[in-house]
JSON list of C-alpha atoms in Angstrom, two decimals:
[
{"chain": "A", "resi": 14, "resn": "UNK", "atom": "CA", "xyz": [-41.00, -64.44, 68.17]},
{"chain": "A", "resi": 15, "resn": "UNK", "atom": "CA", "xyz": [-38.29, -64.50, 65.61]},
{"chain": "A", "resi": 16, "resn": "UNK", "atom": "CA", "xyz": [-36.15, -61.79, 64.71]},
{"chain": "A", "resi": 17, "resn": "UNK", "atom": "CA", "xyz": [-34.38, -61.07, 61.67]},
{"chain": "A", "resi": 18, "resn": "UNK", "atom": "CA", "xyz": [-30.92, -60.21, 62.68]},
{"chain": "A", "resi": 19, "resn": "UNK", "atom": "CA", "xyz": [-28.08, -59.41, 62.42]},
{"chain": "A", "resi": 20, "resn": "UNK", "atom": "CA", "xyz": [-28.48, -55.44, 62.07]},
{"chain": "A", "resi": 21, "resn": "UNK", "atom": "CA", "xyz": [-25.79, -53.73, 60.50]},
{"chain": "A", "resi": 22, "resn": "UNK", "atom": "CA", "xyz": [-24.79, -50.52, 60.74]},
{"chain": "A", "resi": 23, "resn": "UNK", "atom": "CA", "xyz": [-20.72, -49.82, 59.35]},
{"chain": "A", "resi": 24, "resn": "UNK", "atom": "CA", "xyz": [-18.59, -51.90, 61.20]},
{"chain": "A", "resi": 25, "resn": "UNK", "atom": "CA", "xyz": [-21.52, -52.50, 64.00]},
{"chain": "A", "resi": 26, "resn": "UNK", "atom": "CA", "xyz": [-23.23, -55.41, 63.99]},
{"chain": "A", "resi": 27, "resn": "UNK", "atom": "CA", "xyz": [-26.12, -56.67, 66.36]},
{"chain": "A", "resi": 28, "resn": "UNK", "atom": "CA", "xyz": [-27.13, -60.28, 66.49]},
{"chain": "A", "resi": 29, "resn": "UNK", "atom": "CA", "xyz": [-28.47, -62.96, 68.43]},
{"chain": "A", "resi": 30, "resn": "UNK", "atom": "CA", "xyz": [-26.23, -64.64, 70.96]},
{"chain": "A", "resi": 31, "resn": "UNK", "atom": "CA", "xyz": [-24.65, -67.89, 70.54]},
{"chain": "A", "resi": 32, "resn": "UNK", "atom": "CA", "xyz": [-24.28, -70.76, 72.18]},
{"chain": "A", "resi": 33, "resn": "UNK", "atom": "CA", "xyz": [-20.69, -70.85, 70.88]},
{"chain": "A", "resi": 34, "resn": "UNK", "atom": "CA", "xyz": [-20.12, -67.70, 71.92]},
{"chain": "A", "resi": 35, "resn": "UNK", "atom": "CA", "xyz": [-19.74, -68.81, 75.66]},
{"chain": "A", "resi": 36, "resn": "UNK", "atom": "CA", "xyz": [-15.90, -69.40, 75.17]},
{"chain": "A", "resi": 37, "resn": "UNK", "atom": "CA", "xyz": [-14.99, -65.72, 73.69]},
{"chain": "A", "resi": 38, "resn": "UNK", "atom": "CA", "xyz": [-17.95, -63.73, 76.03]},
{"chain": "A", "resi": 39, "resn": "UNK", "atom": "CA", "xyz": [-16.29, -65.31, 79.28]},
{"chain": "A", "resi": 40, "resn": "UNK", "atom": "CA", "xyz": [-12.23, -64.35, 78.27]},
{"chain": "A", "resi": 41, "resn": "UNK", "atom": "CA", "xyz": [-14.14, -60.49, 77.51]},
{"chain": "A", "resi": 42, "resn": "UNK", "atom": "CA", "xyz": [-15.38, -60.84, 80.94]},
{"chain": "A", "resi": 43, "resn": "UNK", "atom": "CA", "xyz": [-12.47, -62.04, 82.57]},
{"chain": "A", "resi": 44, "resn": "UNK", "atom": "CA", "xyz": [-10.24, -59.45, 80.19]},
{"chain": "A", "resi": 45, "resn": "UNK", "atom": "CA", "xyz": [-12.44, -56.23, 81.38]},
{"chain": "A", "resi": 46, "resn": "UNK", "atom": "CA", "xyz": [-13.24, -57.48, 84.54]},
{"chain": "A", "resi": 47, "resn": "UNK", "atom": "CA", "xyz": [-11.66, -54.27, 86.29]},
{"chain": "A", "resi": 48, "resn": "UNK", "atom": "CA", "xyz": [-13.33, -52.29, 84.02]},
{"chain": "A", "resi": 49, "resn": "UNK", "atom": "CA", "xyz": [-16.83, -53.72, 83.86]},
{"chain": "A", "resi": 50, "resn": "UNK", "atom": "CA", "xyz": [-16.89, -54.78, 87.61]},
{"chain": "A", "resi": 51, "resn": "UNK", "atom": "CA", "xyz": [-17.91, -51.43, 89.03]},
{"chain": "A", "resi": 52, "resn": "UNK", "atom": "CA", "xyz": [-21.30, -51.37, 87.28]},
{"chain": "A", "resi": 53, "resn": "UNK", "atom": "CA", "xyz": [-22.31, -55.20, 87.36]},
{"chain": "A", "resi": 54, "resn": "UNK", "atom": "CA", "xyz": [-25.24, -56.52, 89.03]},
{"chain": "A", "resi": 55, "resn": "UNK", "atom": "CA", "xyz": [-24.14, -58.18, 92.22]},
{"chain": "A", "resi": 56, "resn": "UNK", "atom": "CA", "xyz": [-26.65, -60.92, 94.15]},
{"chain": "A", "resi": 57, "resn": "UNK", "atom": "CA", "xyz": [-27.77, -59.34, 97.77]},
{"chain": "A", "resi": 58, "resn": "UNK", "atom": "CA", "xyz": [-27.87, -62.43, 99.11]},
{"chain": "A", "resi": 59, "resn": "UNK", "atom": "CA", "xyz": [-24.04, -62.86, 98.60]},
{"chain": "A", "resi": 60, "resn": "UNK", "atom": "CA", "xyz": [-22.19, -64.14, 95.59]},
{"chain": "A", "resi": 61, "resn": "UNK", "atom": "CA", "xyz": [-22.93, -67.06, 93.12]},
{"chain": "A", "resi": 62, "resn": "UNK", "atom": "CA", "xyz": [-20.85, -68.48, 90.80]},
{"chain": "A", "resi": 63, "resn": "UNK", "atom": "CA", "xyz": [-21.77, -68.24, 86.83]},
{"chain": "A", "resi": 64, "resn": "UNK", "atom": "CA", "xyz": [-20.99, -70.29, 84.14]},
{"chain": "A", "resi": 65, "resn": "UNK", "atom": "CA", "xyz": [-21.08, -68.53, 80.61]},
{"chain": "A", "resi": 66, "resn": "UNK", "atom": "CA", "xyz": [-22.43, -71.37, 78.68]},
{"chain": "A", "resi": 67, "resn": "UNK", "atom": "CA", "xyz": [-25.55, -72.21, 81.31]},
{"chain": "A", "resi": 68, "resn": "UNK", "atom": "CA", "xyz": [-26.08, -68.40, 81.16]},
{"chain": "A", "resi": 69, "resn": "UNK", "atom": "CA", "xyz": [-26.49, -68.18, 77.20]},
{"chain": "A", "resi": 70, "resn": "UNK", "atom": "CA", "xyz": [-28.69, -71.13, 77.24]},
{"chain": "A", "resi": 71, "resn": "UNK", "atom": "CA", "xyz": [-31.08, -69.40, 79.56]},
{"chain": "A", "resi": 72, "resn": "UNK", "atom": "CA", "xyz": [-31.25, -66.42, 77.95]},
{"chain": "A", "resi": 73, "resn": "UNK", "atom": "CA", "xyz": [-31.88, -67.56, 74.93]},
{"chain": "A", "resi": 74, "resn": "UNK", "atom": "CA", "xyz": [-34.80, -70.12, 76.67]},
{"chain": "A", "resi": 75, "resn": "UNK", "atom": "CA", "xyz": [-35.94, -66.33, 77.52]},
{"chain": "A", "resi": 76, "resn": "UNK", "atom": "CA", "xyz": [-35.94, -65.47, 73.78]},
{"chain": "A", "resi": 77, "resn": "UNK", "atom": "CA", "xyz": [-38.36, -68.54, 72.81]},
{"chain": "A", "resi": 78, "resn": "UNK", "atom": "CA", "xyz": [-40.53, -67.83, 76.12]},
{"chain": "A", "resi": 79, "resn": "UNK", "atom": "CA", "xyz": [-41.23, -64.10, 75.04]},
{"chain": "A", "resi": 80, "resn": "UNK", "atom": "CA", "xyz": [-39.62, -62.60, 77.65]},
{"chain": "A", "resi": 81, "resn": "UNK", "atom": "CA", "xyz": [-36.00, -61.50, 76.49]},
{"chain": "A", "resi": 82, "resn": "UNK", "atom": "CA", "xyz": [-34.12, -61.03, 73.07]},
{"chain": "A", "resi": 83, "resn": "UNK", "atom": "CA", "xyz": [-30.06, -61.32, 73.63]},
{"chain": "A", "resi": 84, "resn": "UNK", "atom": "CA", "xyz": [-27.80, -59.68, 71.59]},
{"chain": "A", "resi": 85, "resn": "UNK", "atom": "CA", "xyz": [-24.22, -59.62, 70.97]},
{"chain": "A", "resi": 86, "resn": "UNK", "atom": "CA", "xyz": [-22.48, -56.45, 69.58]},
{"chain": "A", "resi": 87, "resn": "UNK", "atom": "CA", "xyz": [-19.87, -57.20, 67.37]},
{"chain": "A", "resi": 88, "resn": "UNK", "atom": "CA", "xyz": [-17.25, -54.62, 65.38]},
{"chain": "A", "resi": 89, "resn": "UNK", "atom": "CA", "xyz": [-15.62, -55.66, 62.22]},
{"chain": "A", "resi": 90, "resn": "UNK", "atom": "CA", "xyz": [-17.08, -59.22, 62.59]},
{"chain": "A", "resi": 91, "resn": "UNK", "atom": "CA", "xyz": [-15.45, -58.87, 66.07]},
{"chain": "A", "resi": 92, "resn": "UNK", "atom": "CA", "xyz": [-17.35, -59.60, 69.53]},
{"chain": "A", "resi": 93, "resn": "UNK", "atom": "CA", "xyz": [-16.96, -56.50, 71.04]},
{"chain": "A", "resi": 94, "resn": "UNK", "atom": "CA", "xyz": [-20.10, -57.25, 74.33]},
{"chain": "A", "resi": 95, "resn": "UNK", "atom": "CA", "xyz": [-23.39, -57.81, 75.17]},
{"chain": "A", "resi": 96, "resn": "UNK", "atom": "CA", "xyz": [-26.79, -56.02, 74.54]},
{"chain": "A", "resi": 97, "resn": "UNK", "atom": "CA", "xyz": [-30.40, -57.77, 76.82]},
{"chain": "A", "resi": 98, "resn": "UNK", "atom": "CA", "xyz": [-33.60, -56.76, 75.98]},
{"chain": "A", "resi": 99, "resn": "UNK", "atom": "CA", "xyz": [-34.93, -57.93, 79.17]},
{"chain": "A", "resi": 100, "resn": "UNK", "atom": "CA", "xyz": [-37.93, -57.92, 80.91]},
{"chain": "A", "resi": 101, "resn": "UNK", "atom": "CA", "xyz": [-40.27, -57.71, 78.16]},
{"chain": "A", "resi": 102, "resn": "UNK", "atom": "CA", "xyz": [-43.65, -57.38, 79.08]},
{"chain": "A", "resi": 103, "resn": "UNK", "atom": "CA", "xyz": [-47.27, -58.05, 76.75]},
{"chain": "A", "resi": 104, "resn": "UNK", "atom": "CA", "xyz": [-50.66, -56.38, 77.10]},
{"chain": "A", "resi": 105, "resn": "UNK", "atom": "CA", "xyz": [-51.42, -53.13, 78.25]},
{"chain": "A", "resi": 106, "resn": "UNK", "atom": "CA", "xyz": [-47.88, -52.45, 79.57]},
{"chain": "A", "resi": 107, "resn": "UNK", "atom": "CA", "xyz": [-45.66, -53.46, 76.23]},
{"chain": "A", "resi": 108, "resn": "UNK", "atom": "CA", "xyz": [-42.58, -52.70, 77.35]},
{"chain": "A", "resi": 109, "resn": "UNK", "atom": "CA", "xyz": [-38.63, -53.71, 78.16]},
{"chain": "A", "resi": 110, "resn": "UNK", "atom": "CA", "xyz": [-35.73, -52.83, 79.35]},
{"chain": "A", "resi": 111, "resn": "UNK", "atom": "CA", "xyz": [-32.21, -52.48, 78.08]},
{"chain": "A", "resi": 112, "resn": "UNK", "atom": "CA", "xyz": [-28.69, -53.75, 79.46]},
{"chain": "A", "resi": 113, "resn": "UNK", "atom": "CA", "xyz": [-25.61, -53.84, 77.74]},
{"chain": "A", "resi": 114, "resn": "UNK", "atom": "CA", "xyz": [-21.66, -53.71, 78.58]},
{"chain": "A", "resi": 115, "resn": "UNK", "atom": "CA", "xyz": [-18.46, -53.41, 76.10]},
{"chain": "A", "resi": 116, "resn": "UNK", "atom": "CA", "xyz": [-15.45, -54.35, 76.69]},
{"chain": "A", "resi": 117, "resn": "UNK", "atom": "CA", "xyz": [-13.11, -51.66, 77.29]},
{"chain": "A", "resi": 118, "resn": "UNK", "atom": "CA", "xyz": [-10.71, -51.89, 74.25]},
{"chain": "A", "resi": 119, "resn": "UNK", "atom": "CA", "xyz": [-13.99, -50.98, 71.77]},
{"chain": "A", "resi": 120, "resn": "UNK", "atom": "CA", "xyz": [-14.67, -48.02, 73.92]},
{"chain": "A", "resi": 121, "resn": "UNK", "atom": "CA", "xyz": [-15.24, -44.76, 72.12]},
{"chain": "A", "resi": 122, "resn": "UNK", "atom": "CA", "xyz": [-16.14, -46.74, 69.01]},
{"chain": "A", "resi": 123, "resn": "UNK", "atom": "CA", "xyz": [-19.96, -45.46, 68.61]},
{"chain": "A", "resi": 124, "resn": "UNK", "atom": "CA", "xyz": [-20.86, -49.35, 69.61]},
{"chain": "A", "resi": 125, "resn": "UNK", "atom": "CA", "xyz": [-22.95, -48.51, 72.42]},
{"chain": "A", "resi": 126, "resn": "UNK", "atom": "CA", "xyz": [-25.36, -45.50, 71.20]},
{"chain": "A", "resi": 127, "resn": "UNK", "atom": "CA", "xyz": [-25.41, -47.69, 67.54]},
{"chain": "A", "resi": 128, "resn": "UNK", "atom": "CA", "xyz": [-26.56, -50.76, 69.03]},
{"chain": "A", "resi": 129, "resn": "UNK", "atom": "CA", "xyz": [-28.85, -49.66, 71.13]},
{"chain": "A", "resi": 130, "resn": "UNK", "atom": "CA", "xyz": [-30.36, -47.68, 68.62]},
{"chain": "A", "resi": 131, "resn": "UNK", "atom": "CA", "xyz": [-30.68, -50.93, 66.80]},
{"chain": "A", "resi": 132, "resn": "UNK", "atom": "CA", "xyz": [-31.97, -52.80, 69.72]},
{"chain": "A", "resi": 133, "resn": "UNK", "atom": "CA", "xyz": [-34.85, -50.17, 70.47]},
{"chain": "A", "resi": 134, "resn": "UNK", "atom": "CA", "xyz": [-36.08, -50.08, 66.75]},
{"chain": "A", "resi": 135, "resn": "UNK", "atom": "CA", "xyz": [-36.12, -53.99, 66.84]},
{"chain": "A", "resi": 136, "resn": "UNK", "atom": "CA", "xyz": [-38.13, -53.91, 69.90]},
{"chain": "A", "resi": 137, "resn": "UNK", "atom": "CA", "xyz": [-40.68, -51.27, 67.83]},
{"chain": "A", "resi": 138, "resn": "UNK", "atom": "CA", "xyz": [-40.63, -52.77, 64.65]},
{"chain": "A", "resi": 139, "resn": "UNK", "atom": "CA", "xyz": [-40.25, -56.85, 65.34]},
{"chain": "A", "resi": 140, "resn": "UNK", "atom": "CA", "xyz": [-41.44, -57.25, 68.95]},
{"chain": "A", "resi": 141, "resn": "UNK", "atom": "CA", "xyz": [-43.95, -54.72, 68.26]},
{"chain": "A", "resi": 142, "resn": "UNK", "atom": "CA", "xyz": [-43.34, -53.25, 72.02]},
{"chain": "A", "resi": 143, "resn": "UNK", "atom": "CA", "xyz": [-44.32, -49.69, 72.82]},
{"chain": "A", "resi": 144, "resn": "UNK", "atom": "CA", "xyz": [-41.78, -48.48, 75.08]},
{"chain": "A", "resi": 145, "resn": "UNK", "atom": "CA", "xyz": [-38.28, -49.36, 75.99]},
{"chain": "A", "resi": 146, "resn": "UNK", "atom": "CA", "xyz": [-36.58, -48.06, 79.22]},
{"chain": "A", "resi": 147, "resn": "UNK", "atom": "CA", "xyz": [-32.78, -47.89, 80.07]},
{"chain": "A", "resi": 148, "resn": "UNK", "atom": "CA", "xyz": [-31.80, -47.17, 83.82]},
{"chain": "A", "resi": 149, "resn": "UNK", "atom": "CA", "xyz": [-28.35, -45.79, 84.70]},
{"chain": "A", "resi": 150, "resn": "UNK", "atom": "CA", "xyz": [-26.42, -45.25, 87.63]},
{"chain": "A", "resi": 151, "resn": "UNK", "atom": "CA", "xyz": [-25.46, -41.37, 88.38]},
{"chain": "A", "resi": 152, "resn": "UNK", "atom": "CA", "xyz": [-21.87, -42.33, 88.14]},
{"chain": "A", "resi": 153, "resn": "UNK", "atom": "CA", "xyz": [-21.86, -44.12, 84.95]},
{"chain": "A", "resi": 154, "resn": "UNK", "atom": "CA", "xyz": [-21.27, -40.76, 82.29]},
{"chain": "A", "resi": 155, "resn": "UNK", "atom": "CA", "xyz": [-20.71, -43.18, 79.63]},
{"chain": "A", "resi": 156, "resn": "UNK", "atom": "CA", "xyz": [-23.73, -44.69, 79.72]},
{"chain": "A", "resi": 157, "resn": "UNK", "atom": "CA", "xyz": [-25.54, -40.96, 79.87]},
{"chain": "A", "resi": 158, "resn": "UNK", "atom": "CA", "xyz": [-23.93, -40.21, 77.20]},
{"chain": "A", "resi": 159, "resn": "UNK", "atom": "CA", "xyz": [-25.52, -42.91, 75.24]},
{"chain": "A", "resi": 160, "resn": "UNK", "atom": "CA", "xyz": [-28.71, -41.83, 75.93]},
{"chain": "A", "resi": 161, "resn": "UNK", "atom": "CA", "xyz": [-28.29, -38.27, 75.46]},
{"chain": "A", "resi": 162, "resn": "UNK", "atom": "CA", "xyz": [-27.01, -38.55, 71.93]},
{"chain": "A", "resi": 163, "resn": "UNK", "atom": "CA", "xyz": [-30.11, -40.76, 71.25]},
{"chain": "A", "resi": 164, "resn": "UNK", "atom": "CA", "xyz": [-32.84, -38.46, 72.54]},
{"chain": "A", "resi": 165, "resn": "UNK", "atom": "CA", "xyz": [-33.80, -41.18, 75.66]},
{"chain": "A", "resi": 166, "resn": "UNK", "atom": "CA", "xyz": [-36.22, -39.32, 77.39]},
{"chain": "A", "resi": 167, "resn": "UNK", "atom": "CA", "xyz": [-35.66, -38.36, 81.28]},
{"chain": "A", "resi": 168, "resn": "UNK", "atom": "CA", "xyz": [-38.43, -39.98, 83.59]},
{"chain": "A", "resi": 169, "resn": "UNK", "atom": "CA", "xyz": [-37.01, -39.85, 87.21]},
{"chain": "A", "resi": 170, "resn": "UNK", "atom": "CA", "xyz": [-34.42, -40.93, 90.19]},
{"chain": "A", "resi": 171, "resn": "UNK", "atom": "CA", "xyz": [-35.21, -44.50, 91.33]},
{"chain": "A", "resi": 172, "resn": "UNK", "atom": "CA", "xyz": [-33.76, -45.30, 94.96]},
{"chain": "A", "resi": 173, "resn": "UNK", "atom": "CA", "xyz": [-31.84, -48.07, 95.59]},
{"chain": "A", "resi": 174, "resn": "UNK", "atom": "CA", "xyz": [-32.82, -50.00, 92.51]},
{"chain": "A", "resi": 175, "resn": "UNK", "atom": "CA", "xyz": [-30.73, -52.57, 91.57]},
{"chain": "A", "resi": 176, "resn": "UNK", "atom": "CA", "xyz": [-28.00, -54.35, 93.57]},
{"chain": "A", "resi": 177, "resn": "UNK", "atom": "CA", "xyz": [-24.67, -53.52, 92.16]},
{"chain": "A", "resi": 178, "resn": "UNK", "atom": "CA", "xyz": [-21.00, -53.72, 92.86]},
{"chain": "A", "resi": 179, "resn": "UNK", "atom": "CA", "xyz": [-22.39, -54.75, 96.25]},
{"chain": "A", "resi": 180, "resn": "UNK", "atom": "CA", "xyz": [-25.32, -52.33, 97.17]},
{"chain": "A", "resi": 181, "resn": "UNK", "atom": "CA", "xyz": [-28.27, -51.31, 96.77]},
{"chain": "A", "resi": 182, "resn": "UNK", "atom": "CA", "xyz": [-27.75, -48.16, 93.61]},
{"chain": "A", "resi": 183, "resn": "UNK", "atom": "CA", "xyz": [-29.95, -45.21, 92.73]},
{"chain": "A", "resi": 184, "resn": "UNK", "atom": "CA", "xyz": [-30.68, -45.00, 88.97]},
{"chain": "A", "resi": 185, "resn": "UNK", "atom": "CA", "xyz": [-32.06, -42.52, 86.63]},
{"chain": "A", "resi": 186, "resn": "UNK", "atom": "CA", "xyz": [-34.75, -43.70, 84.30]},
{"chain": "A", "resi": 187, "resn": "UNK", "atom": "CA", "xyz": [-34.80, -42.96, 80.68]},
{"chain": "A", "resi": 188, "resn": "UNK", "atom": "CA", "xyz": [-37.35, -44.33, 78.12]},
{"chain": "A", "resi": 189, "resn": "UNK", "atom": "CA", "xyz": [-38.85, -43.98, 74.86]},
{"chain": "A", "resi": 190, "resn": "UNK", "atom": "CA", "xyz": [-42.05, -45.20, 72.67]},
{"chain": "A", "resi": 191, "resn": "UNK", "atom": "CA", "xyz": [-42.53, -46.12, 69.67]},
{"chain": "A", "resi": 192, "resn": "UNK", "atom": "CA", "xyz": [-44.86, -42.40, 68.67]},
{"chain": "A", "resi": 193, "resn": "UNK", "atom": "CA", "xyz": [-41.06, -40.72, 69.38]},
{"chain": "A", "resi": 194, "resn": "UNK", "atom": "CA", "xyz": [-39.30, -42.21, 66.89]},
{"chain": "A", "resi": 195, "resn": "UNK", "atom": "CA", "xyz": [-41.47, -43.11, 64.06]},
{"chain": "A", "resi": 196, "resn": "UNK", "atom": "CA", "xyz": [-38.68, -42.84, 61.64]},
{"chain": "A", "resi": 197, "resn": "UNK", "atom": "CA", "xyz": [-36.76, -44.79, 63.98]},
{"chain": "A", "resi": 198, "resn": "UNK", "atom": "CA", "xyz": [-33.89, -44.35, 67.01]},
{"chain": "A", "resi": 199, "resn": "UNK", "atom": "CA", "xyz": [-30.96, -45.01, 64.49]},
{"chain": "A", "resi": 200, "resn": "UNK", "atom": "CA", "xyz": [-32.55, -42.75, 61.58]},
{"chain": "A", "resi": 201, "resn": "UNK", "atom": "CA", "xyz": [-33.15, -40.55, 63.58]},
{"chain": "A", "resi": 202, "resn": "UNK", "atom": "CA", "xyz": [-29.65, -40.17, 65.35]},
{"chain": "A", "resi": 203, "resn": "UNK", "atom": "CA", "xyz": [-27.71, -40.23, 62.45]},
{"chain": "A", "resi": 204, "resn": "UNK", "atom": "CA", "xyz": [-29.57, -37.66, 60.73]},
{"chain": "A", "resi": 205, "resn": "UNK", "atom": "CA", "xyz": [-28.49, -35.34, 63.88]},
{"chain": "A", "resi": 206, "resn": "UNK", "atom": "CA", "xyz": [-32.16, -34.56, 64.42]},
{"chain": "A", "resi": 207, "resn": "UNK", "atom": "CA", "xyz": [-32.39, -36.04, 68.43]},
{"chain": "A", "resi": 208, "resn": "UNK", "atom": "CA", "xyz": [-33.32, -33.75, 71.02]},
{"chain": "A", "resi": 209, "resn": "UNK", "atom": "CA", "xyz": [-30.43, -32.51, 72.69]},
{"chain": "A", "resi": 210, "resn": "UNK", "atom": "CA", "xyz": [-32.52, -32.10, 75.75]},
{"chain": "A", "resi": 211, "resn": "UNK", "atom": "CA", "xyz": [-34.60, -34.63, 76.21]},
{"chain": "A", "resi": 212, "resn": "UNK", "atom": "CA", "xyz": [-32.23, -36.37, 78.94]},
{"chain": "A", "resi": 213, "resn": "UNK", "atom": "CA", "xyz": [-31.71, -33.65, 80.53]},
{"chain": "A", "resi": 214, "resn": "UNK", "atom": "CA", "xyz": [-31.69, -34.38, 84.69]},
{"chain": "A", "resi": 215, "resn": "UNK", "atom": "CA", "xyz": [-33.22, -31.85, 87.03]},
{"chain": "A", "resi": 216, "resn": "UNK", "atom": "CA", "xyz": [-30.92, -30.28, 89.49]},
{"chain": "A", "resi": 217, "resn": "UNK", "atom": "CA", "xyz": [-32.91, -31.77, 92.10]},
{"chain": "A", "resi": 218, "resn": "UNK", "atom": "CA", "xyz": [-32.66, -35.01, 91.34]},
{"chain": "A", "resi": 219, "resn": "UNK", "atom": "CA", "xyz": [-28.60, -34.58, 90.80]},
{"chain": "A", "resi": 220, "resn": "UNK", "atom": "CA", "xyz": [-28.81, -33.11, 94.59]},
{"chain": "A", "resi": 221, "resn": "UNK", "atom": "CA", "xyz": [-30.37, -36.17, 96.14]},
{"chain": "A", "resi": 222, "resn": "UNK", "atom": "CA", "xyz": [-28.82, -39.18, 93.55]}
]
């Protein structure tokens, strides 16, 4: 598959990541580390050391296979983090996931909601996938945010699904297809005509996450 970025919106860009872009993603990461740490994926089996570089080349060795499509988000020609479509699945399922962070000085930019707007309507329009799926941690209001203002659709509490900051987290799942949005995610938003509802989380499932 080959997609036609970057995707513009403003000052937001999305693109493919770079193999040169090892050297300025790993000082972000080092930069933001107590900021970002709290909601990284950790390794059960204890930790592993990661090199930026080897990372980037196997995403993007996910890109060619099919199975991913990494992004950097950038703000006035600026890296400002990373956006994964990951987990991309073909055939009757036609689906992904999303997976993102930004470093803490672009906060409360619009980056976030904008790019993954972009990302999702990439996934409908260029990968030609039917649903994309973003799972956040109770805790993380940010991230809720960003799928509220979008219109993400709630779908349920998943126990202990991935391992993060050292344990085993409960998420809540949001998703969308591609029948939601057929004027697109980023149309859509910025025409102030998402549901203001649609990620709304049963008390229930606040109780018990």
């Amino acid at each position: 598959m080959e997609l036609t970025t970057p995707h513009h919106h403003g000052p937001i860009a999305l693109r493919l990541v770079r193999p040169r872009d090892a050297r300025t993603l790993q000082n972000e990461l080092v930069t933001n580390r107590a900021w970002l740490q709290p909601w990284e994926a950790t390794n059960p089996d204890g930790a592993v050391s990661f090199d930026m570089r080897l990372g980037i080349k196997r995403l993007l060795q996910q890109y060619r296979d099919g199975a991913g499509a990494p992004f950097v988000m950038e703000y006035n020609g600026e890296i400002a983090g990373q956006l994964n479509v990951w987990g991309i699945a073909r055939g009757s399922l036609s689906s992904a996931t999303i997976g993102y962070w930004v470093s803490q000085r672009f906060a409360g930019k619009g980056i976030t909601p904008t790019a993954v707007a972009m990302a999702t309507d990439i996934a409908f329009t260029e990968l030609h996938l039917h649903r994309m799926e973003i799972c956040i941690r109770p805790e993380n209001h940010a991230s809720l945010r960003v799928v509220e203002k979008l219109g993400f659709r709630y779908e349920g509490l998943r126990r202990g699904f991935i391992h993060i900051h050292g344990d085993w987290r409960d998420h809540y799942a949001f998703a969308l297809v591609r029948e939601d949005v057929p004027e697109g995610v980023l149309q859509r938003w910025v025409q102030g005509r998402a549901p203001q509802d649609a990620a709304a989380i049963p008390p229930a499932d606040r109780l018990h996450a």
